[in-house]
Amino acid sequence: MAIVPTMGALHAGHLALVAEAKRRASFVLVSIFVNPTQFGPNDDFARYPRDLDGDLSKLARSGVDIVFAPDAQALYAPDDDTRVRVGAVAAPLEGAYRPGHFEGVATVVAKLFAIVGPSTAVLGRKDYQQLLVVRRMVRDLFFPVEVVGHPTVREPDGLAMSSRNAYLSPDERTGALAIVRGLDAAARRFRAGERRARELERLVRGPIQEAASSIDYVDARDADTLAPVSDEIGARAVLVVACHVGRTRLIDNLVLGEDAPPLEGESA
Ligand code: AMP
């Protein structure tokens, strides 16, 4: 059985994960749970988009076998008192900007794995660090689960699909494309032979600086450990971005040499 864990407000990215799960298992479960423990006090838990009816009708056409949409009390009993904490790979980037976030993620994924007993879990590479955190937890806690990372699904103009894109005004939606232009420029220069990490970061940062209200990070990191890349890119590297466009926090990433430039095939 394959599980696709989600927080609902489903879009075509989630449905691509479901299709991947269908290819890998004869029985597919989608969980829909806006997990309170992975949101900080200043995060958007209260206003996170919720649309269970809409989600169910999208899933009805997706070939999913069962939808598991528990309420918070079902996963967190009043006396719940256990948390799963992953170490180094959870510490930087999202871990630094959203304290406690990955502890909430690892804990809820462990609970879902324990309840559902999947042999496969399909997660998106859109949340690249989350994928590494779940892989680490699965290895260290001996969960008999194969974790599959599905490539980021993008809108036709390159913006990574996200439930949070619904927060963006039309102007902000246009501004958010700066992330795509930055990652695209860096991916092309990497392809042309550029290996200097700071130069690739500069290329990503340039357009984002113009459009974002603030930048949390634009970093080249080791694609397996998320350790900083000091100078030249040698091993696999990922460019990771987190910024605010208006009040909306967006993240994106690109694995150099692996992910195609996001605007490839576009006229832009
Ligand atoms: P979410 O409910 O949006 O937090 O995400 C549920 C799962 O869908 C996670 O594994 C995400 O990484 C994945 N996901 C979300 N957006 C995308 C996307 N644009 N492409 C691929 N996977 C995605």
PDB file of C-alpha atoms and ligand atoms in Angstrom:
ATOM      1  CA  MET A   1       0.000   0.000   0.000  1.00  0.00           C
ATOM      2  CA  ALA A   2       1.189   3.517  -0.790  1.00  0.00           C
ATOM      3  CA  ILE A   3       0.425   6.625   1.238  1.00  0.00           C
ATOM      4  CA  VAL A   4       0.395  10.207  -0.023  1.00  0.00           C
ATOM      5  CA  PRO A   5       0.373  12.470   3.038  1.00  0.00           C
ATOM      6  CA  THR A   6      -1.128  15.927   2.416  1.00  0.00           C
ATOM      7  CA  MET A   7      -2.659  18.893   4.178  1.00  0.00           C
ATOM      8  CA  GLY A   8      -5.460  19.125   1.620  1.00  0.00           C
ATOM      9  CA  ALA A   9      -6.364  22.090  -0.631  1.00  0.00           C
ATOM     10  CA  LEU A  10      -5.248  19.711  -3.328  1.00  0.00           C
ATOM     11  CA  HIS A  11      -3.823  20.805  -6.675  1.00  0.00           C
ATOM     12  CA  ALA A  12      -2.342  19.055  -9.688  1.00  0.00           C
ATOM     13  CA  GLY A  13       0.967  18.577  -7.834  1.00  0.00           C
ATOM     14  CA  HIS A  14      -0.741  16.438  -5.212  1.00  0.00           C
ATOM     15  CA  LEU A  15      -2.621  14.532  -7.919  1.00  0.00           C
ATOM     16  CA  ALA A  16       0.695  13.762  -9.647  1.00  0.00           C
ATOM     17  CA  LEU A  17       1.877  12.206  -6.373  1.00  0.00           C
ATOM     18  CA  VAL A  18      -1.285  10.100  -6.297  1.00  0.00           C
ATOM     19  CA  ALA A  19      -0.668   8.960  -9.893  1.00  0.00           C
ATOM     20  CA  GLU A  20       2.909   8.010  -8.945  1.00  0.00           C
ATOM     21  CA  ALA A  21       1.577   6.095  -5.932  1.00  0.00           C
ATOM     22  CA  LYS A  22      -0.870   4.240  -8.211  1.00  0.00           C
ATOM     23  CA  ARG A  23       2.031   3.169 -10.425  1.00  0.00           C
ATOM     24  CA  ARG A  24       3.845   1.747  -7.408  1.00  0.00           C
ATOM     25  CA  ALA A  25       1.080   0.109  -5.381  1.00  0.00           C
ATOM     26  CA  SER A  26      -2.277  -1.492  -6.016  1.00  0.00           C
ATOM     27  CA  PHE A  27      -3.837   0.292  -3.024  1.00  0.00           C
ATOM     28  CA  VAL A  28      -3.382   4.010  -2.459  1.00  0.00           C
ATOM     29  CA  LEU A  29      -4.328   6.034   0.596  1.00  0.00           C
ATOM     30  CA  VAL A  30      -4.297   9.830   0.683  1.00  0.00           C
ATOM     31  CA  SER A  31      -4.244  11.465   4.085  1.00  0.00           C
ATOM     32  CA  ILE A  32      -5.602  14.970   4.529  1.00  0.00           C
ATOM     33  CA  PHE A  33      -4.614  16.548   7.806  1.00  0.00           C
ATOM     34  CA  VAL A  34      -3.634  20.117   8.587  1.00  0.00           C
ATOM     35  CA  ASN A  35      -1.174  19.161  11.275  1.00  0.00           C
ATOM     36  CA  PRO A  36      -1.213  21.710  14.120  1.00  0.00           C
ATOM     37  CA  THR A  37       2.184  20.706  15.550  1.00  0.00           C
ATOM     38  CA  GLN A  38       4.117  21.726  12.438  1.00  0.00           C
ATOM     39  CA  PHE A  39       2.834  25.309  12.524  1.00  0.00           C
ATOM     40  CA  GLY A  40       4.517  27.933  14.697  1.00  0.00           C
ATOM     41  CA  PRO A  41       2.615  30.652  16.561  1.00  0.00           C
ATOM     42  CA  ASN A  42       3.146  33.127  13.695  1.00  0.00           C
ATOM     43  CA  ASP A  43       2.408  30.603  10.936  1.00  0.00           C
ATOM     44  CA  ASP A  44      -0.787  30.386   8.927  1.00  0.00           C
ATOM     45  CA  PHE A  45      -2.484  27.427  10.668  1.00  0.00           C
ATOM     46  CA  ALA A  46      -5.791  29.246  11.195  1.00  0.00           C
ATOM     47  CA  ARG A  47      -6.037  30.538   7.643  1.00  0.00           C
ATOM     48  CA  TYR A  48      -4.482  27.545   5.848  1.00  0.00           C
ATOM     49  CA  PRO A  49      -6.923  26.710   3.000  1.00  0.00           C
ATOM     50  CA  ARG A  50      -9.302  23.876   3.844  1.00  0.00           C
ATOM     51  CA  ASP A  51     -11.654  22.371   1.250  1.00  0.00           C
ATOM     52  CA  LEU A  52     -12.457  18.772   2.109  1.00  0.00           C
ATOM     53  CA  ASP A  53     -15.422  18.550  -0.273  1.00  0.00           C
ATOM     54  CA  GLY A  54     -13.371  19.932  -3.149  1.00  0.00           C
ATOM     55  CA  ASP A  55     -10.497  17.587  -2.273  1.00  0.00           C
ATOM     56  CA  LEU A  56     -12.789  14.558  -2.197  1.00  0.00           C
ATOM     57  CA  SER A  57     -14.218  15.311  -5.613  1.00  0.00           C
ATOM     58  CA  LYS A  58     -10.711  15.763  -7.086  1.00  0.00           C
ATOM     59  CA  LEU A  59      -9.632  12.483  -5.508  1.00  0.00           C
ATOM     60  CA  ALA A  60     -12.749  10.664  -6.689  1.00  0.00           C
ATOM     61  CA  ARG A  61     -11.401  11.003 -10.217  1.00  0.00           C
ATOM     62  CA  SER A  62      -7.809  10.101  -9.290  1.00  0.00           C
ATOM     63  CA  GLY A  63      -8.099   6.368  -8.637  1.00  0.00           C
ATOM     64  CA  VAL A  64      -7.317   6.702  -4.931  1.00  0.00           C
ATOM     65  CA  ASP A  65      -8.703   3.851  -2.811  1.00  0.00           C
ATOM     66  CA  ILE A  66      -9.156   5.518   0.549  1.00  0.00           C
ATOM     67  CA  VAL A  67      -8.989   9.004   2.003  1.00  0.00           C
ATOM     68  CA  PHE A  68      -7.965   9.346   5.628  1.00  0.00           C
ATOM     69  CA  ALA A  69      -8.981  12.735   7.008  1.00  0.00           C
ATOM     70  CA  PRO A  70      -8.813  12.510  10.789  1.00  0.00           C
ATOM     71  CA  ASP A  71      -9.569  15.385  13.112  1.00  0.00           C
ATOM     72  CA  ALA A  72      -6.831  16.740  15.365  1.00  0.00           C
ATOM     73  CA  GLN A  73      -8.027  14.844  18.452  1.00  0.00           C
ATOM     74  CA  ALA A  74      -7.784  11.539  16.596  1.00  0.00           C
ATOM     75  CA  LEU A  75      -4.038  11.983  16.028  1.00  0.00           C
ATOM     76  CA  TYR A  76      -3.228  13.953  19.178  1.00  0.00           C
ATOM     77  CA  ALA A  77      -4.977  12.602  22.264  1.00  0.00           C
ATOM     78  CA  PRO A  78      -5.339  15.124  25.085  1.00  0.00           C
ATOM     79  CA  ASP A  79      -2.428  13.468  26.914  1.00  0.00           C
ATOM     80  CA  ASP A  80      -0.280  13.029  23.775  1.00  0.00           C
ATOM     81  CA  ASP A  81       3.336  13.515  24.878  1.00  0.00           C
ATOM     82  CA  THR A  82       5.745  12.091  22.289  1.00  0.00           C
ATOM     83  CA  ARG A  83       7.661  13.922  19.545  1.00  0.00           C
ATOM     84  CA  VAL A  84      10.052  12.717  16.842  1.00  0.00           C
ATOM     85  CA  ARG A  85      13.085  14.934  16.373  1.00  0.00           C
ATOM     86  CA  VAL A  86      15.423  14.531  13.405  1.00  0.00           C
ATOM     87  CA  GLY A  87      18.939  15.977  13.772  1.00  0.00           C
ATOM     88  CA  ALA A  88      21.275  17.798  11.397  1.00  0.00           C
ATOM     89  CA  VAL A  89      19.261  17.666   8.192  1.00  0.00           C
ATOM     90  CA  ALA A  90      16.298  19.290   9.964  1.00  0.00           C
ATOM     91  CA  ALA A  91      18.353  22.051  11.595  1.00  0.00           C
ATOM     92  CA  PRO A  92      19.136  24.658   8.883  1.00  0.00           C
ATOM     93  CA  LEU A  93      16.901  26.508   6.397  1.00  0.00           C
ATOM     94  CA  GLU A  94      13.243  25.737   7.197  1.00  0.00           C
ATOM     95  CA  GLY A  95      14.328  24.305  10.551  1.00  0.00           C
ATOM     96  CA  ALA A  96      16.005  27.595  11.464  1.00  0.00           C
ATOM     97  CA  TYR A  97      13.194  29.835  10.221  1.00  0.00           C
ATOM     98  CA  ARG A  98      10.370  27.658  11.521  1.00  0.00           C
ATOM     99  CA  PRO A  99      11.454  26.280  14.903  1.00  0.00           C
ATOM    100  CA  GLY A 100       9.632  23.060  15.755  1.00  0.00           C
ATOM    101  CA  HIS A 101       8.299  22.670  12.219  1.00  0.00           C
ATOM    102  CA  PHE A 102      10.124  19.469  11.338  1.00  0.00           C
ATOM    103  CA  GLU A 103       9.475  17.971  14.751  1.00  0.00           C
ATOM    104  CA  GLY A 104       5.786  18.374  13.955  1.00  0.00           C
ATOM    105  CA  VAL A 105       6.262  16.941  10.470  1.00  0.00           C
ATOM    106  CA  ALA A 106       8.293  13.919  11.611  1.00  0.00           C
ATOM    107  CA  THR A 107       5.869  13.224  14.443  1.00  0.00           C
ATOM    108  CA  VAL A 108       2.753  13.285  12.275  1.00  0.00           C
ATOM    109  CA  VAL A 109       4.378  11.220   9.528  1.00  0.00           C
ATOM    110  CA  ALA A 110       5.430   8.636  12.129  1.00  0.00           C
ATOM    111  CA  LYS A 111       1.851   8.532  13.429  1.00  0.00           C
ATOM    112  CA  LEU A 112       0.459   8.148   9.898  1.00  0.00           C
ATOM    113  CA  PHE A 113       2.931   5.366   9.088  1.00  0.00           C
ATOM    114  CA  ALA A 114       2.012   3.572  12.325  1.00  0.00           C
ATOM    115  CA  ILE A 115      -1.734   3.822  11.667  1.00  0.00           C
ATOM    116  CA  VAL A 116      -1.675   3.066   7.941  1.00  0.00           C
ATOM    117  CA  GLY A 117       1.268   0.671   7.610  1.00  0.00           C
ATOM    118  CA  PRO A 118       2.267   1.658   4.071  1.00  0.00           C
ATOM    119  CA  SER A 119       5.095   0.001   2.137  1.00  0.00           C
ATOM    120  CA  THR A 120       5.610   3.159   0.057  1.00  0.00           C
ATOM    121  CA  ALA A 121       5.219   6.862   0.761  1.00  0.00           C
ATOM    122  CA  VAL A 122       5.197   9.390  -2.074  1.00  0.00           C
ATOM    123  CA  LEU A 123       6.359  12.892  -1.151  1.00  0.00           C
ATOM    124  CA  GLY A 124       7.072  15.931  -3.297  1.00  0.00           C
ATOM    125  CA  ARG A 125      10.508  17.378  -3.964  1.00  0.00           C
ATOM    126  CA  LYS A 126       8.849  20.792  -3.761  1.00  0.00           C
ATOM    127  CA  ASP A 127       9.421  20.441  -0.002  1.00  0.00           C
ATOM    128  CA  TYR A 128      12.964  19.231  -0.496  1.00  0.00           C
ATOM    129  CA  GLN A 129      14.160  19.442   3.101  1.00  0.00           C
ATOM    130  CA  GLN A 130      10.989  17.755   4.339  1.00  0.00           C
ATOM    131  CA  LEU A 131      11.706  14.848   1.990  1.00  0.00           C
ATOM    132  CA  LEU A 132      15.221  14.483   3.435  1.00  0.00           C
ATOM    133  CA  VAL A 133      13.878  14.703   6.994  1.00  0.00           C
ATOM    134  CA  VAL A 134      11.330  11.949   6.368  1.00  0.00           C
ATOM    135  CA  ARG A 135      13.966   9.763   4.659  1.00  0.00           C
ATOM    136  CA  ARG A 136      16.282  10.206   7.665  1.00  0.00           C
ATOM    137  CA  MET A 137      13.511   9.338  10.127  1.00  0.00           C
ATOM    138  CA  VAL A 138      12.562   6.242   8.134  1.00  0.00           C
ATOM    139  CA  ARG A 139      16.171   5.024   8.154  1.00  0.00           C
ATOM    140  CA  ASP A 140      16.860   5.785  11.788  1.00  0.00           C
ATOM    141  CA  LEU A 141      13.586   4.390  13.147  1.00  0.00           C
ATOM    142  CA  PHE A 142      13.571   1.367  10.808  1.00  0.00           C
ATOM    143  CA  PHE A 143      10.184   2.106   9.280  1.00  0.00           C
ATOM    144  CA  PRO A 144       9.701  -0.512   6.528  1.00  0.00           C
ATOM    145  CA  VAL A 145       8.671   2.196   4.081  1.00  0.00           C
ATOM    146  CA  GLU A 146      10.176   3.159   0.742  1.00  0.00           C
ATOM    147  CA  VAL A 147      10.140   6.955   0.447  1.00  0.00           C
ATOM    148  CA  VAL A 148       9.688   8.155  -3.132  1.00  0.00           C
ATOM    149  CA  GLY A 149      10.467  11.784  -4.002  1.00  0.00           C
ATOM    150  CA  HIS A 150       8.340  13.108  -6.864  1.00  0.00           C
ATOM    151  CA  PRO A 151       9.639  16.043  -8.971  1.00  0.00           C
ATOM    152  CA  THR A 152       8.115  19.454  -8.391  1.00  0.00           C
ATOM    153  CA  VAL A 153       5.014  20.066 -10.480  1.00  0.00           C
ATOM    154  CA  ARG A 154       4.882  23.605 -11.897  1.00  0.00           C
ATOM    155  CA  GLU A 155       2.258  25.869 -13.413  1.00  0.00           C
ATOM    156  CA  PRO A 156       2.658  26.499 -17.156  1.00  0.00           C
ATOM    157  CA  ASP A 157       4.589  29.703 -16.338  1.00  0.00           C
ATOM    158  CA  GLY A 158       6.967  27.785 -14.048  1.00  0.00           C
ATOM    159  CA  LEU A 159       5.648  28.724 -10.589  1.00  0.00           C
ATOM    160  CA  ALA A 160       5.787  25.699  -8.286  1.00  0.00           C
ATOM    161  CA  MET A 161       2.254  24.626  -7.439  1.00  0.00           C
ATOM    162  CA  SER A 162       1.388  25.230  -3.801  1.00  0.00           C
ATOM    163  CA  SER A 163      -1.791  25.486  -1.770  1.00  0.00           C
ATOM    164  CA  ARG A 164      -0.355  28.780  -0.477  1.00  0.00           C
ATOM    165  CA  ASN A 165      -0.366  30.298  -3.994  1.00  0.00           C
ATOM    166  CA  ALA A 166      -4.072  30.923  -3.331  1.00  0.00           C
ATOM    167  CA  TYR A 167      -3.014  33.677  -0.903  1.00  0.00           C
ATOM    168  CA  LEU A 168      -1.306  35.674  -3.678  1.00  0.00           C
ATOM    169  CA  SER A 169      -2.965  38.738  -5.227  1.00  0.00           C
ATOM    170  CA  PRO A 170      -2.653  38.965  -9.031  1.00  0.00           C
ATOM    171  CA  ASP A 171       0.309  41.352  -8.657  1.00  0.00           C
ATOM    172  CA  GLU A 172       2.003  39.107  -6.117  1.00  0.00           C
ATOM    173  CA  ARG A 173       1.388  36.105  -8.353  1.00  0.00           C
ATOM    174  CA  THR A 174       3.331  37.919 -11.091  1.00  0.00           C
ATOM    175  CA  GLY A 175       6.029  38.901  -8.588  1.00  0.00           C
ATOM    176  CA  ALA A 176       6.411  35.296  -7.462  1.00  0.00           C
ATOM    177  CA  LEU A 177       7.672  34.405 -10.942  1.00  0.00           C
ATOM    178  CA  ALA A 178      10.948  36.060  -9.945  1.00  0.00           C
ATOM    179  CA  ILE A 179      11.737  32.828  -8.072  1.00  0.00           C
ATOM    180  CA  VAL A 180      11.336  30.899 -11.302  1.00  0.00           C
ATOM    181  CA  ARG A 181      13.464  33.341 -13.287  1.00  0.00           C
ATOM    182  CA  GLY A 182      16.224  33.155 -10.682  1.00  0.00           C
ATOM    183  CA  LEU A 183      16.299  29.363 -10.510  1.00  0.00           C
ATOM    184  CA  ASP A 184      16.081  29.147 -14.278  1.00  0.00           C
ATOM    185  CA  ALA A 185      19.041  31.492 -14.791  1.00  0.00           C
ATOM    186  CA  ALA A 186      21.161  29.509 -12.338  1.00  0.00           C
ATOM    187  CA  ALA A 187      20.210  26.157 -13.857  1.00  0.00           C
ATOM    188  CA  ARG A 188      21.223  27.398 -17.319  1.00  0.00           C
ATOM    189  CA  ARG A 189      24.536  28.809 -16.098  1.00  0.00           C
ATOM    190  CA  PHE A 190      25.269  25.556 -14.263  1.00  0.00           C
ATOM    191  CA  ARG A 191      24.579  23.721 -17.500  1.00  0.00           C
ATOM    192  CA  ALA A 192      26.999  26.078 -19.273  1.00  0.00           C
ATOM    193  CA  GLY A 193      29.720  25.097 -16.788  1.00  0.00           C
ATOM    194  CA  GLU A 194      29.428  27.559 -13.894  1.00  0.00           C
ATOM    195  CA  ARG A 195      30.351  25.815 -10.629  1.00  0.00           C
ATOM    196  CA  ARG A 196      30.930  28.716  -8.236  1.00  0.00           C
ATOM    197  CA  ALA A 197      28.272  28.445  -5.539  1.00  0.00           C
ATOM    198  CA  ARG A 198      28.197  32.178  -4.698  1.00  0.00           C
ATOM    199  CA  GLU A 199      27.770  33.099  -8.363  1.00  0.00           C
ATOM    200  CA  LEU A 200      24.862  30.669  -8.776  1.00  0.00           C
ATOM    201  CA  GLU A 201      23.268  32.016  -5.587  1.00  0.00           C
ATOM    202  CA  ARG A 202      23.707  35.562  -6.935  1.00  0.00           C
ATOM    203  CA  LEU A 203      21.877  34.603 -10.119  1.00  0.00           C
ATOM    204  CA  VAL A 204      18.942  33.195  -8.143  1.00  0.00           C
ATOM    205  CA  ARG A 205      18.842  36.122  -5.743  1.00  0.00           C
ATOM    206  CA  GLY A 206      18.898  38.888  -8.396  1.00  0.00           C
ATOM    207  CA  PRO A 207      15.318  38.756  -9.655  1.00  0.00           C
ATOM    208  CA  ILE A 208      13.936  37.692  -6.257  1.00  0.00           C
ATOM    209  CA  GLN A 209      15.444  40.771  -4.609  1.00  0.00           C
ATOM    210  CA  GLU A 210      13.423  42.942  -6.977  1.00  0.00           C
ATOM    211  CA  ALA A 211      10.076  41.272  -6.331  1.00  0.00           C
ATOM    212  CA  ALA A 212      10.080  39.758  -2.849  1.00  0.00           C
ATOM    213  CA  SER A 213       9.142  41.664   0.293  1.00  0.00           C
ATOM    214  CA  SER A 214      11.848  39.725   2.149  1.00  0.00           C
ATOM    215  CA  ILE A 215      14.236  36.835   1.534  1.00  0.00           C
ATOM    216  CA  ASP A 216      14.796  34.196   4.211  1.00  0.00           C
ATOM    217  CA  TYR A 217      17.483  32.330   2.276  1.00  0.00           C
ATOM    218  CA  VAL A 218      18.878  31.692  -1.192  1.00  0.00           C
ATOM    219  CA  ASP A 219      21.498  28.998  -0.736  1.00  0.00           C
ATOM    220  CA  ALA A 220      23.426  26.319  -2.549  1.00  0.00           C
ATOM    221  CA  ARG A 221      23.540  23.241  -0.324  1.00  0.00           C
ATOM    222  CA  ASP A 222      24.699  19.654  -0.552  1.00  0.00           C
ATOM    223  CA  ALA A 223      21.709  17.822  -2.017  1.00  0.00           C
ATOM    224  CA  ASP A 224      21.951  14.916   0.450  1.00  0.00           C
ATOM    225  CA  THR A 225      22.977  16.547   3.727  1.00  0.00           C
ATOM    226  CA  LEU A 226      22.015  20.216   3.166  1.00  0.00           C
ATOM    227  CA  ALA A 227      25.486  21.187   4.414  1.00  0.00           C
ATOM    228  CA  PRO A 228      26.631  24.546   3.006  1.00  0.00           C
ATOM    229  CA  VAL A 229      28.674  24.493  -0.206  1.00  0.00           C
ATOM    230  CA  SER A 230      31.776  26.484   0.593  1.00  0.00           C
ATOM    231  CA  ASP A 231      33.101  27.383  -2.835  1.00  0.00           C
ATOM    232  CA  GLU A 232      32.863  25.218  -5.926  1.00  0.00           C
ATOM    233  CA  ILE A 233      30.015  22.802  -6.440  1.00  0.00           C
ATOM    234  CA  GLY A 234      31.497  19.325  -6.541  1.00  0.00           C
ATOM    235  CA  ALA A 235      28.964  16.812  -5.278  1.00  0.00           C
ATOM    236  CA  ARG A 236      25.213  16.994  -5.980  1.00  0.00           C
ATOM    237  CA  ALA A 237      23.895  20.385  -4.964  1.00  0.00           C
ATOM    238  CA  VAL A 238      20.475  21.916  -4.509  1.00  0.00           C
ATOM    239  CA  LEU A 239      19.569  25.594  -4.747  1.00  0.00           C
ATOM    240  CA  VAL A 240      16.986  26.350  -2.083  1.00  0.00           C
ATOM    241  CA  VAL A 241      14.872  29.490  -1.806  1.00  0.00           C
ATOM    242  CA  ALA A 242      12.489  30.838   0.814  1.00  0.00           C
ATOM    243  CA  CYS A 243      11.049  34.335   0.550  1.00  0.00           C
ATOM    244  CA  HIS A 244       7.963  36.362   1.232  1.00  0.00           C
ATOM    245  CA  VAL A 245       5.946  37.802  -1.611  1.00  0.00           C
ATOM    246  CA  GLY A 246       3.578  40.191   0.083  1.00  0.00           C
ATOM    247  CA  ARG A 247       2.668  38.319   3.266  1.00  0.00           C
ATOM    248  CA  THR A 248       2.906  34.896   1.653  1.00  0.00           C
ATOM    249  CA  ARG A 249       5.945  32.749   2.341  1.00  0.00           C
ATOM    250  CA  LEU A 250       6.995  30.720  -0.682  1.00  0.00           C
ATOM    251  CA  ILE A 251       9.683  28.033  -1.017  1.00  0.00           C
ATOM    252  CA  ASP A 252      11.200  26.468  -4.096  1.00  0.00           C
ATOM    253  CA  ASN A 253      14.334  24.572  -5.041  1.00  0.00           C
ATOM    254  CA  LEU A 254      16.252  23.090  -7.923  1.00  0.00           C
ATOM    255  CA  VAL A 255      18.699  20.185  -7.890  1.00  0.00           C
ATOM    256  CA  LEU A 256      21.551  21.293 -10.140  1.00  0.00           C
ATOM    257  CA  GLY A 257      22.236  19.014 -13.070  1.00  0.00           C
ATOM    258  CA  GLU A 258      19.134  16.976 -12.265  1.00  0.00           C
ATOM    259  CA  ASP A 259      16.093  19.245 -12.483  1.00  0.00           C
ATOM    260  CA  ALA A 260      15.557  20.918 -15.851  1.00  0.00           C
ATOM    261  CA  PRO A 261      15.607  24.732 -15.889  1.00  0.00           C
ATOM    262  CA  PRO A 262      12.017  25.592 -14.898  1.00  0.00           C
ATOM    263  CA  LEU A 263      11.460  27.786 -17.960  1.00  0.00           C
ATOM    264  CA  GLU A 264      12.845  25.294 -20.439  1.00  0.00           C
ATOM    265  CA  GLY A 265      10.460  25.073 -23.353  1.00  0.00           C
ATOM    266  CA  GLU A 266       8.842  28.395 -22.424  1.00  0.00           C
ATOM    267  CA  SER A 267       9.154  31.450 -24.633  1.00  0.00           C
ATOM    268  CA  ALA A 268      10.344  33.514 -21.644  1.00  0.00           C
TER     269      ALA A 268
HETATM  270  P1  AMP B   1       1.147  19.859   1.214  1.00  0.00           P
HETATM  271  O1  AMP B   1      -0.170  19.305   1.550  1.00  0.00           O
HETATM  272  O2  AMP B   1       1.066  20.903   0.127  1.00  0.00           O
HETATM  273  O3  AMP B   1       1.948  20.295   2.378  1.00  0.00           O
HETATM  274  O4  AMP B   1       2.014  18.739   0.550  1.00  0.00           O
HETATM  275  C1  AMP B   1       1.677  17.376   0.533  1.00  0.00           C
HETATM  276  C2  AMP B   1       2.681  16.682  -0.338  1.00  0.00           C
HETATM  277  O5  AMP B   1       2.573  17.186  -1.675  1.00  0.00           O
HETATM  278  C3  AMP B   1       4.126  16.921   0.089  1.00  0.00           C
HETATM  279  O6  AMP B   1       4.876  15.735  -0.090  1.00  0.00           O
HETATM  280  C4  AMP B   1       4.561  18.003  -0.869  1.00  0.00           C
HETATM  281  O7  AMP B   1       5.960  18.023  -1.090  1.00  0.00           O
HETATM  282  C5  AMP B   1       3.823  17.617  -2.120  1.00  0.00           C
HETATM  283  N1  AMP B   1       3.684  18.758  -3.016  1.00  0.00           N
HETATM  284  C6  AMP B   1       3.113  19.946  -2.769  1.00  0.00           C
HETATM  285  N2  AMP B   1       3.219  20.759  -3.837  1.00  0.00           N
HETATM  286  C7  AMP B   1       3.873  20.054  -4.794  1.00  0.00           C
HETATM  287  C8  AMP B   1       4.306  20.338  -6.126  1.00  0.00           C
HETATM  288  N3  AMP B   1       4.094  21.503  -6.705  1.00  0.00           N
HETATM  289  N4  AMP B   1       4.963  19.362  -6.798  1.00  0.00           N
HETATM  290  C9  AMP B   1       5.202  18.161  -6.221  1.00  0.00           C
HETATM  291  N5  AMP B   1       4.820  17.839  -4.988  1.00  0.00           N
HETATM  292  C10 AMP B   1       4.175  18.775  -4.270  1.00  0.00           C
END
